[in-house]
Short mmCIF file of C-alpha atoms and ligand atoms in Angstrom, two decimals:
data_model
loop_
_atom_site.label_atom_id
_atom_site.label_comp_id
_atom_site.label_asym_id
_atom_site.label_seq_id
_atom_site.Cartn_x
_atom_site.Cartn_y
_atom_site.Cartn_z
CA UNK A 1 35.40 -183.34 -29.68
CA UNK A 2 34.56 -182.41 -26.63
CA UNK A 3 31.34 -180.76 -26.28
CA UNK A 4 31.16 -178.22 -22.95
CA UNK A 5 27.75 -176.91 -22.91
CA UNK A 6 26.76 -173.04 -21.06
CA UNK A 7 24.23 -174.72 -19.06
CA UNK A 8 22.90 -178.36 -18.73
CA UNK A 9 19.25 -177.83 -17.86
CA UNK A 10 18.81 -181.47 -18.33
CA UNK A 11 21.61 -182.66 -16.11
CA UNK A 12 20.22 -180.48 -13.77
CA UNK A 13 16.80 -182.10 -13.66
CA UNK A 14 18.07 -185.60 -14.06
CA UNK A 15 19.56 -185.37 -10.72
CA UNK A 16 16.18 -184.77 -9.11
CA UNK A 17 13.64 -186.48 -11.20
CA UNK A 18 12.11 -188.37 -8.37
CA UNK A 19 11.38 -185.15 -6.17
CA UNK A 20 10.00 -183.42 -9.19
CA UNK A 21 8.03 -186.32 -10.36
CA UNK A 22 6.46 -186.76 -6.99
CA UNK A 23 6.04 -182.68 -6.81
CA UNK A 24 4.18 -183.41 -10.15
CA UNK A 25 1.71 -185.86 -8.80
CA UNK A 26 0.88 -184.60 -5.68
CA UNK A 27 -0.29 -181.13 -7.45
CA UNK A 28 -1.98 -183.12 -10.10
CA UNK A 29 -3.80 -185.15 -7.13
CA UNK A 30 -4.42 -182.00 -5.34
CA UNK A 31 -6.72 -180.70 -8.01
CA UNK A 32 -5.84 -176.99 -7.31
CA UNK A 33 -4.03 -175.64 -9.25
CA UNK A 34 -3.50 -171.84 -8.75
CA UNK A 35 -3.48 -169.72 -4.75
CA UNK A 36 -2.82 -172.88 -3.13
CA UNK A 37 -0.97 -174.54 0.14
CA UNK A 38 2.63 -175.20 -2.33
CA UNK A 39 2.78 -171.33 -3.59
CA UNK A 40 1.98 -170.71 0.46
CA UNK A 41 4.24 -173.37 1.78
CA UNK A 42 7.40 -171.77 -0.94
CA UNK A 43 6.27 -168.10 -0.38
CA UNK A 44 6.82 -169.09 3.74
CA UNK A 45 10.39 -170.96 2.92
CA UNK A 46 12.02 -168.80 0.79
CA UNK A 47 11.32 -165.72 2.87
CA UNK A 48 12.71 -167.69 5.82
CA UNK A 49 15.62 -168.10 3.24
CA UNK A 50 16.32 -164.79 2.43
CA UNK A 51 16.02 -163.56 6.17
CA UNK A 52 12.33 -161.16 4.96
CA UNK A 53 8.53 -161.00 6.74
CA UNK A 54 7.27 -161.82 3.31
CA UNK A 55 6.96 -163.35 0.24
CA UNK A 56 4.63 -163.01 -2.60
CA UNK A 57 5.13 -165.26 -5.88
CA UNK A 58 3.80 -163.72 -8.90
CA UNK A 59 4.30 -165.32 -12.68
CA UNK A 60 7.78 -163.86 -14.11
CA UNK A 61 10.49 -161.98 -12.66
CA UNK A 62 9.52 -158.70 -14.72
CA UNK A 63 6.10 -158.92 -12.93
CA UNK A 64 7.79 -159.17 -9.83
CA UNK A 65 9.35 -155.65 -10.37
CA UNK A 66 6.47 -153.89 -12.19
CA UNK A 67 4.14 -154.33 -9.68
CA UNK A 68 6.83 -153.16 -6.44
CA UNK A 69 7.09 -150.26 -8.29
CA UNK A 70 2.85 -149.91 -8.43
CA UNK A 71 3.07 -150.40 -5.12
CA UNK A 72 5.55 -147.79 -4.06
CA UNK A 73 3.06 -145.71 -6.23
CA UNK A 74 6.02 -145.04 -8.94
CA UNK A 75 4.11 -143.51 -11.85
CA UNK A 76 3.73 -140.81 -14.61
CA UNK A 77 7.18 -138.36 -14.71
CA UNK A 78 9.20 -140.06 -11.89
CA UNK A 79 12.57 -140.82 -12.56
CA UNK A 80 14.31 -144.47 -11.74
CA UNK A 81 17.60 -145.23 -11.32
CA UNK A 82 19.10 -148.65 -13.12
CA UNK A 83 21.90 -149.71 -14.11
CA UNK A 84 22.77 -148.88 -17.87
CA UNK A 85 24.41 -152.26 -18.72
CA UNK A 86 21.62 -154.62 -16.39
CA UNK A 87 19.49 -156.88 -18.47
CA UNK A 88 16.29 -155.01 -20.19
CA UNK A 89 13.44 -155.65 -17.96
CA UNK A 90 14.76 -153.84 -15.42
CA UNK A 91 14.28 -150.65 -17.44
CA UNK A 92 11.06 -152.00 -18.81
CA UNK A 93 9.37 -152.85 -15.48
CA UNK A 94 9.95 -148.55 -14.72
CA UNK A 95 8.43 -148.23 -18.16
CA UNK A 96 5.24 -150.13 -17.78
CA UNK A 97 4.62 -147.97 -14.72
CA UNK A 98 4.73 -144.43 -16.99
CA UNK A 99 8.19 -143.80 -14.93
CA UNK A 100 11.78 -142.72 -16.48
CA UNK A 101 14.34 -144.82 -16.10
CA UNK A 102 18.10 -142.44 -15.62
CA UNK A 103 20.85 -145.12 -16.63
CA UNK A 104 23.70 -144.79 -14.28
CA UNK A 105 27.20 -146.41 -15.06
CA UNK A 106 28.74 -149.42 -13.50
CA UNK A 107 31.73 -149.71 -11.85
CA UNK A 108 33.94 -150.88 -14.30
CA UNK A 109 35.24 -153.90 -12.08
CA UNK A 110 32.19 -155.09 -10.45
CA UNK A 111 29.87 -153.97 -13.69
CA UNK A 112 27.75 -153.54 -10.51
CA UNK A 113 25.89 -149.79 -9.76
CA UNK A 114 28.53 -146.67 -9.20
CA UNK A 115 27.07 -145.44 -5.86
CA UNK A 116 29.80 -142.12 -6.76
CA UNK A 117 27.00 -142.40 -10.44
CA UNK A 118 24.46 -143.26 -8.75
CA UNK A 119 23.96 -139.96 -6.36
CA UNK A 120 24.86 -137.66 -9.30
CA UNK A 121 22.34 -138.90 -11.04
CA UNK A 122 19.84 -137.66 -8.28
CA UNK A 123 17.16 -134.70 -9.69
CA UNK A 124 14.03 -133.68 -7.73
CA UNK A 125 12.20 -135.82 -9.97
CA UNK A 126 13.75 -139.36 -8.51
CA UNK A 127 12.16 -141.08 -6.56
CA UNK A 128 13.65 -144.93 -6.50
CA UNK A 129 17.14 -146.55 -6.95
CA UNK A 130 17.23 -150.19 -8.53
CA UNK A 131 20.35 -152.22 -8.20
CA UNK A 132 20.78 -155.18 -9.72
CA UNK A 133 22.98 -157.66 -8.38
CA UNK A 134 24.55 -158.77 -11.90
CA UNK A 135 26.00 -162.35 -12.30
CA UNK A 136 25.09 -162.98 -8.66
CA UNK A 137 27.03 -160.32 -6.77
CA UNK A 138 25.93 -158.34 -4.42
CA UNK A 139 25.57 -154.35 -5.27
CA UNK A 140 27.26 -152.26 -2.98
CA UNK A 141 24.24 -151.83 -0.66
CA UNK A 142 25.01 -150.03 2.29
CA UNK A 143 26.74 -147.45 0.18
CA UNK A 144 24.14 -147.50 -1.92
CA UNK A 145 21.20 -147.42 0.97
CA UNK A 146 23.10 -143.93 2.52
CA UNK A 147 22.87 -142.28 -0.52
CA UNK A 148 18.92 -143.46 -0.84
CA UNK A 149 18.36 -142.77 2.83
CA UNK A 150 19.87 -138.76 2.59
CA UNK A 151 17.63 -138.27 -0.67
CA UNK A 152 14.07 -140.09 0.52
CA UNK A 153 14.48 -142.93 -2.51
CA UNK A 154 13.14 -145.86 -2.42
CA UNK A 155 15.88 -149.29 -2.49
CA UNK A 156 14.14 -152.41 -4.76
CA UNK A 157 16.84 -154.70 -5.75
CA UNK A 158 16.74 -156.81 -8.67
CA UNK A 159 18.13 -159.90 -7.65
CA UNK A 160 17.40 -162.19 -10.33
CA UNK A 161 20.53 -163.68 -10.44
CA UNK A 162 21.07 -163.60 -7.31
CA UNK A 163 19.18 -166.41 -4.96
CA UNK A 164 21.65 -166.84 -1.61
CA UNK A 165 24.29 -164.26 -2.87
CA UNK A 166 24.66 -162.23 0.65
CA UNK A 167 26.36 -158.64 1.02
CA UNK A 168 28.29 -158.84 4.33
CA UNK A 169 26.44 -162.09 5.46
CA UNK A 170 22.97 -160.81 4.45
CA UNK A 171 21.41 -162.60 2.44
CA UNK A 172 20.15 -160.58 -1.27
CA UNK A 173 16.90 -159.85 -1.49
CA UNK A 174 16.94 -158.65 1.96
CA UNK A 175 19.36 -155.80 1.36
CA UNK A 176 16.63 -152.85 0.57
CA UNK A 177 12.72 -151.94 1.33
CA UNK A 178 12.09 -154.12 -1.37
CA UNK A 179 13.45 -156.90 -3.74
CA UNK A 180 11.88 -159.05 -7.35
CA UNK A 181 13.40 -162.03 -8.14
CA UNK A 182 12.86 -164.42 -10.89
CA UNK A 183 12.88 -167.68 -11.48
CA UNK A 184 12.96 -168.51 -14.76
CA UNK A 185 14.43 -171.52 -15.05
CA UNK A 186 18.30 -170.42 -16.09
CA UNK A 187 18.01 -168.85 -12.76
CA UNK A 188 20.05 -170.37 -9.42
CA UNK A 189 16.62 -170.76 -8.72
CA UNK A 190 14.71 -172.12 -11.25
CA UNK A 191 11.47 -173.11 -12.23
CA UNK A 192 10.02 -175.14 -15.00
CA UNK A 193 8.44 -172.65 -16.21
CA UNK A 194 7.73 -168.77 -15.69
CA UNK A 195 8.04 -167.91 -12.41
CA UNK A 196 8.69 -164.72 -10.12
CA UNK A 197 9.12 -163.47 -6.57
CA UNK A 198 9.03 -159.48 -4.29
CA UNK A 199 10.28 -160.01 -0.98
CA UNK A 200 9.94 -157.37 1.56
CA UNK A 201 9.33 -156.58 5.20
CA UNK A 202 7.43 -154.49 4.84
CA UNK A 203 4.05 -155.80 5.51
CA UNK A 204 1.57 -152.93 3.57
CA UNK A 205 3.98 -153.92 0.47
CA UNK A 206 3.88 -157.12 0.30
CA UNK A 207 -0.36 -156.70 0.90
CA UNK A 208 -0.34 -153.84 -1.93
CA UNK A 209 1.70 -156.95 -4.59
CA UNK A 210 -0.70 -159.61 -4.04
CA UNK A 211 -4.16 -157.44 -4.43
CA UNK A 212 -2.13 -156.27 -7.40
CA UNK A 213 -1.33 -159.54 -8.26
CA UNK A 214 -4.71 -160.69 -8.35
CA UNK A 215 -6.72 -158.43 -10.22
CA UNK A 216 -6.91 -156.17 -7.40
CA UNK A 217 -9.18 -158.49 -5.36
CA UNK A 218 -8.87 -159.25 -2.11
CA UNK A 219 -11.86 -160.86 -0.95
CA UNK A 220 -13.53 -163.09 -4.40
CA UNK A 221 -15.37 -160.61 -7.10
CA UNK A 222 -14.96 -157.89 -4.72
CA UNK A 223 -11.47 -155.47 -7.02
CA UNK A 224 -10.23 -152.01 -4.76
CA UNK A 225 -7.99 -151.79 -7.63
CA UNK A 226 -7.00 -151.76 -11.54
CA UNK A 227 -4.86 -155.39 -10.75
CA UNK A 228 -3.37 -157.90 -13.00
CA UNK A 229 -3.46 -161.62 -13.59
CA UNK A 230 0.10 -162.39 -12.96
CA UNK A 231 0.89 -164.97 -10.21
CA UNK A 232 3.60 -168.16 -9.22
CA UNK A 233 0.86 -171.40 -10.04
CA UNK A 234 1.04 -174.46 -7.37
CA UNK A 235 3.00 -176.84 -9.81
CA UNK A 236 6.04 -174.40 -10.21
CA UNK A 237 5.49 -173.35 -6.70
CA UNK A 238 5.74 -177.14 -5.76
CA UNK A 239 8.64 -177.34 -7.75
CA UNK A 240 10.95 -174.51 -6.72
CA UNK A 241 10.13 -175.88 -3.12
CA UNK A 242 12.12 -179.13 -4.29
CA UNK A 243 15.29 -176.97 -5.81
CA UNK A 244 15.24 -174.46 -2.87
CA UNK A 245 16.49 -177.10 -0.23
CA UNK A 246 19.51 -177.50 -3.10
CA UNK A 247 20.02 -174.50 -4.14
CA UNK A 248 22.74 -173.38 -0.73
CA UNK A 249 24.71 -176.78 -2.48
CA UNK A 250 24.31 -175.70 -6.12
CA UNK A 251 25.35 -172.00 -5.74
CA UNK A 252 28.28 -173.66 -3.43
CA UNK A 253 29.54 -175.27 -6.94
CA UNK A 254 29.12 -172.91 -8.80
CA UNK A 255 31.49 -171.56 -6.09
CA UNK A 256 34.29 -174.55 -6.68
CA UNK A 257 33.99 -173.83 -10.57
CA UNK A 258 34.45 -170.18 -9.89
CA UNK A 259 37.53 -171.17 -8.30
CA UNK A 260 38.94 -173.14 -10.68
CA UNK A 261 38.29 -170.38 -13.75
CA UNK A 262 40.06 -167.72 -11.78
CA UNK A 263 42.95 -169.55 -10.53
CA UNK A 264 43.96 -171.04 -13.69
CA UNK A 265 42.80 -167.88 -16.14
CA UNK A 266 45.30 -165.97 -14.79
CA UNK A 267 47.70 -164.74 -16.99
CA UNK A 268 46.01 -164.52 -19.73
CA UNK A 269 44.92 -161.01 -20.52
CA UNK A 270 41.34 -161.76 -20.08
CA UNK A 271 39.63 -159.48 -16.92
CA UNK A 272 38.14 -161.94 -14.61
CA UNK A 273 36.01 -161.21 -11.71
CA UNK A 274 36.56 -159.23 -9.38
CA UNK A 275 34.64 -159.62 -5.77
CA UNK A 276 34.82 -156.98 -3.38
CA UNK A 277 35.84 -158.47 0.30
CA UNK A 278 31.80 -158.00 1.25
CA UNK A 279 30.73 -159.87 -1.19
CA UNK A 280 29.95 -163.84 -1.28
CA UNK A 281 28.76 -164.42 -5.20
CA UNK A 282 26.53 -167.41 -6.10
CA UNK A 283 28.18 -166.89 -9.67
CA UNK A 284 24.79 -167.16 -12.02
CA UNK A 285 27.78 -166.09 -14.50
CA UNK A 286 30.82 -166.16 -14.60
CA UNK A 287 32.22 -163.03 -17.09
CA UNK A 288 35.20 -162.13 -18.32
CA UNK A 289 36.26 -159.02 -20.55
CA UNK A 290 38.52 -159.32 -23.47
CA UNK A 291 39.14 -156.81 -25.79
CA UNK A 292 39.31 -159.66 -28.21
CA UNK A 293 35.94 -160.99 -27.59
CA UNK A 294 34.31 -161.84 -30.90
CA UNK A 295 37.71 -163.76 -31.83
CA UNK A 296 37.67 -165.77 -28.06
CA UNK A 297 34.11 -166.12 -28.48
CA UNK A 298 34.81 -168.00 -32.19
CA UNK A 299 37.91 -170.14 -30.77
CA UNK A 300 36.25 -171.34 -27.77
CA UNK A 301 33.27 -172.48 -30.05
CA UNK A 302 36.13 -174.08 -32.54
CA UNK A 303 36.72 -175.95 -29.40
CA UNK A 304 33.13 -177.33 -28.39
CA UNK A 305 33.58 -174.38 -25.55
CA UNK A 306 29.63 -172.93 -25.14
CA UNK A 307 29.52 -169.23 -24.12
CA UNK A 308 26.60 -166.90 -24.58
CA UNK A 309 26.98 -162.36 -24.30
CA UNK A 310 25.15 -161.14 -21.27
CA UNK A 311 24.18 -158.93 -22.60
CA UNK A 312 24.88 -157.73 -26.30
CA UNK A 313 23.43 -154.81 -26.42
CA UNK A 314 22.70 -151.96 -23.95
CA UNK A 315 19.29 -151.16 -22.86
CA UNK A 316 19.62 -147.28 -24.36
CA UNK A 317 20.86 -148.07 -27.97
CA UNK A 318 17.29 -150.63 -28.33
CA UNK A 319 15.00 -150.10 -30.59
CA UNK A 320 12.35 -149.47 -27.93
CA UNK A 321 14.00 -147.11 -26.17
CA UNK A 322 15.19 -144.98 -29.40
CA UNK A 323 15.00 -141.25 -27.23
CA UNK A 324 18.16 -142.71 -25.50
CA UNK A 325 19.51 -143.59 -29.00
CA UNK A 326 21.97 -140.20 -28.38
CA UNK A 327 22.77 -140.79 -24.68
CA UNK A 328 26.57 -141.60 -23.93
CA UNK A 329 26.75 -144.45 -21.77
CA UNK A 330 30.51 -145.56 -22.36
CA UNK A 331 31.12 -148.20 -19.93
CA UNK A 332 27.25 -150.22 -20.71
CA UNK A 333 28.94 -149.87 -24.46
CA UNK A 334 32.23 -150.94 -23.94
CA UNK A 335 30.76 -154.08 -21.68
CA UNK A 336 28.51 -155.22 -24.45
CA UNK A 337 31.17 -155.09 -26.65
CA UNK A 338 33.83 -156.91 -24.34
CA UNK A 339 31.82 -159.54 -21.95
CA UNK A 340 31.63 -163.09 -22.12
CA UNK A 341 29.98 -166.22 -19.94
CA UNK A 342 32.04 -168.56 -19.98
CA UNK A 343 29.63 -172.44 -19.17
CA UNK A 344 28.96 -172.46 -15.57
CA UNK A 345 26.19 -174.75 -13.62
CA UNK A 346 26.41 -176.63 -10.74
CA UNK A 347 27.00 -179.36 -12.57
CA UNK A 348 29.17 -178.79 -15.01
CA UNK A 349 32.28 -180.68 -13.86
CA UNK A 350 36.09 -179.74 -12.91
CA UNK A 351 37.02 -181.54 -15.96
CA UNK A 352 34.96 -179.32 -18.41
CA UNK A 353 36.21 -176.41 -16.20
CA UNK A 354 39.74 -177.88 -16.90
CA UNK A 355 38.81 -177.98 -20.83
CA UNK A 356 37.31 -174.42 -20.86
CA UNK A 357 40.61 -173.58 -19.27
CA UNK A 358 42.56 -175.46 -21.88
CA UNK A 359 40.66 -173.60 -24.22
CA UNK A 360 40.72 -170.04 -23.26
CA UNK A 361 44.87 -171.17 -23.11
CA UNK A 362 45.34 -171.73 -27.14
CA UNK A 363 43.41 -168.50 -28.22
CA UNK A 364 46.09 -167.30 -30.60
CA UNK A 365 44.70 -163.65 -30.58
CA UNK A 366 45.22 -160.83 -27.94
CA UNK A 367 43.75 -161.26 -24.61
CA UNK A 368 44.72 -165.11 -24.51
CA UNK A 369 48.33 -165.61 -24.35
CA UNK A 370 50.21 -169.06 -23.79
CA UNK A 371 50.45 -170.42 -20.88
CA UNK A 372 53.94 -170.43 -20.05
CA UNK A 373 54.41 -166.70 -21.36
CA UNK A 374 56.12 -164.58 -19.29
CA UNK A 375 54.66 -162.20 -17.45
CA UNK A 376 55.28 -158.15 -19.66
CA UNK A 377 57.37 -156.29 -17.23
CA UNK A 378 55.28 -154.76 -14.39
CA UNK A 379 56.70 -152.31 -12.28
C1 PLP B 401 16.08 -162.63 -15.55
C2 PLP B 401 16.83 -161.01 -14.98
C3 PLP B 401 14.81 -160.37 -15.08
C4 PLP B 401 14.04 -161.09 -15.46
O1 PLP B 401 12.69 -162.46 -14.95
P1 PLP B 401 11.91 -162.25 -15.78
O2 PLP B 401 11.29 -163.59 -14.76
O3 PLP B 401 12.46 -163.25 -17.18
O4 PLP B 401 10.46 -161.94 -16.40
C5 PLP B 401 15.46 -159.40 -14.60
N1 PLP B 401 16.36 -158.98 -13.59
C6 PLP B 401 17.74 -159.16 -14.11
C7 PLP B 401 18.93 -158.80 -13.89
C8 PLP B 401 17.59 -160.74 -14.63
O5 PLP B 401 18.03 -161.59 -14.97
#
């Protein structure tokens, strides 16, 4: 039986094995592994790509967000508005500063943070908003920025899933006061290990993050801050430079596959991704919704189609956030029960996408009607 992987990193790396090996040898032969020319070059290239003045490479996406919140002075007792249905790292970064993550529900169509709910959640202790460009689709940034301006709040994008994604023609990572991103191997721009970056036009924030990532030190053995050790390393930066050059091409392939899914999964009873006119998403994930999700997933598995649930348990239902256990966040909970991510990667073939479509269409349960079944009466 044909097997369709959810995401096959080996396939991606087979395509660029030569350039990756060349990058590896360049760093190996240089004898320089931390904070050197590769990191500097990557930071300049990625800042230019995103349309911001400063990029600071760090150890991972969680640290990128944590260091940014620190750089803005977010601390004990401050409230930070976060999506109720995000990956937990968004919340953890806030908690690591001693601040309080305040969950805000998403829009049901886009799964991105709901600006109306956002405005309603603001209190005198609110300091910042973290919109997440979930699945690679930008949040409604103009509306969010306008709310932030009215209340003097900082806006920090979580762009971990959105490298290359555009909002009204502007690149994710350049849409707020600053952004955190991740180069976890499975992201659209992924390293061969952990990595992350901070993006901003604010020179003083970039400088503060540079200090914090390196023991609070600017001059060797002189320490101004109680900092951390969380740096992007030379090897990962060299690999990322190879991949950055291909990012637009790879995102375009994801868009082609998403178009196939969206065209061919109409009238299957699944709720398909809804893309606002101002969004040009990069399809980190292609997420469908089904009230019969678990049976659909089992059926797809039987057909050789691997799927993943992003995410099965919302942060407020996690053991580490037991103080939120009485919170009622019905949308986050419903999404956790209904979302399913279909296979998506730049090297998924159109034949494989068609196999995924056929597998969904052959699902007998509710939420996956037969291909030629007439539409129910709609008025
Ligand atoms: C991956 C991810 C992160 C965390 O990035 P790491 O590099 O794994 O620490 C944060 N937020 C979102 C939305 C992510 O998808």
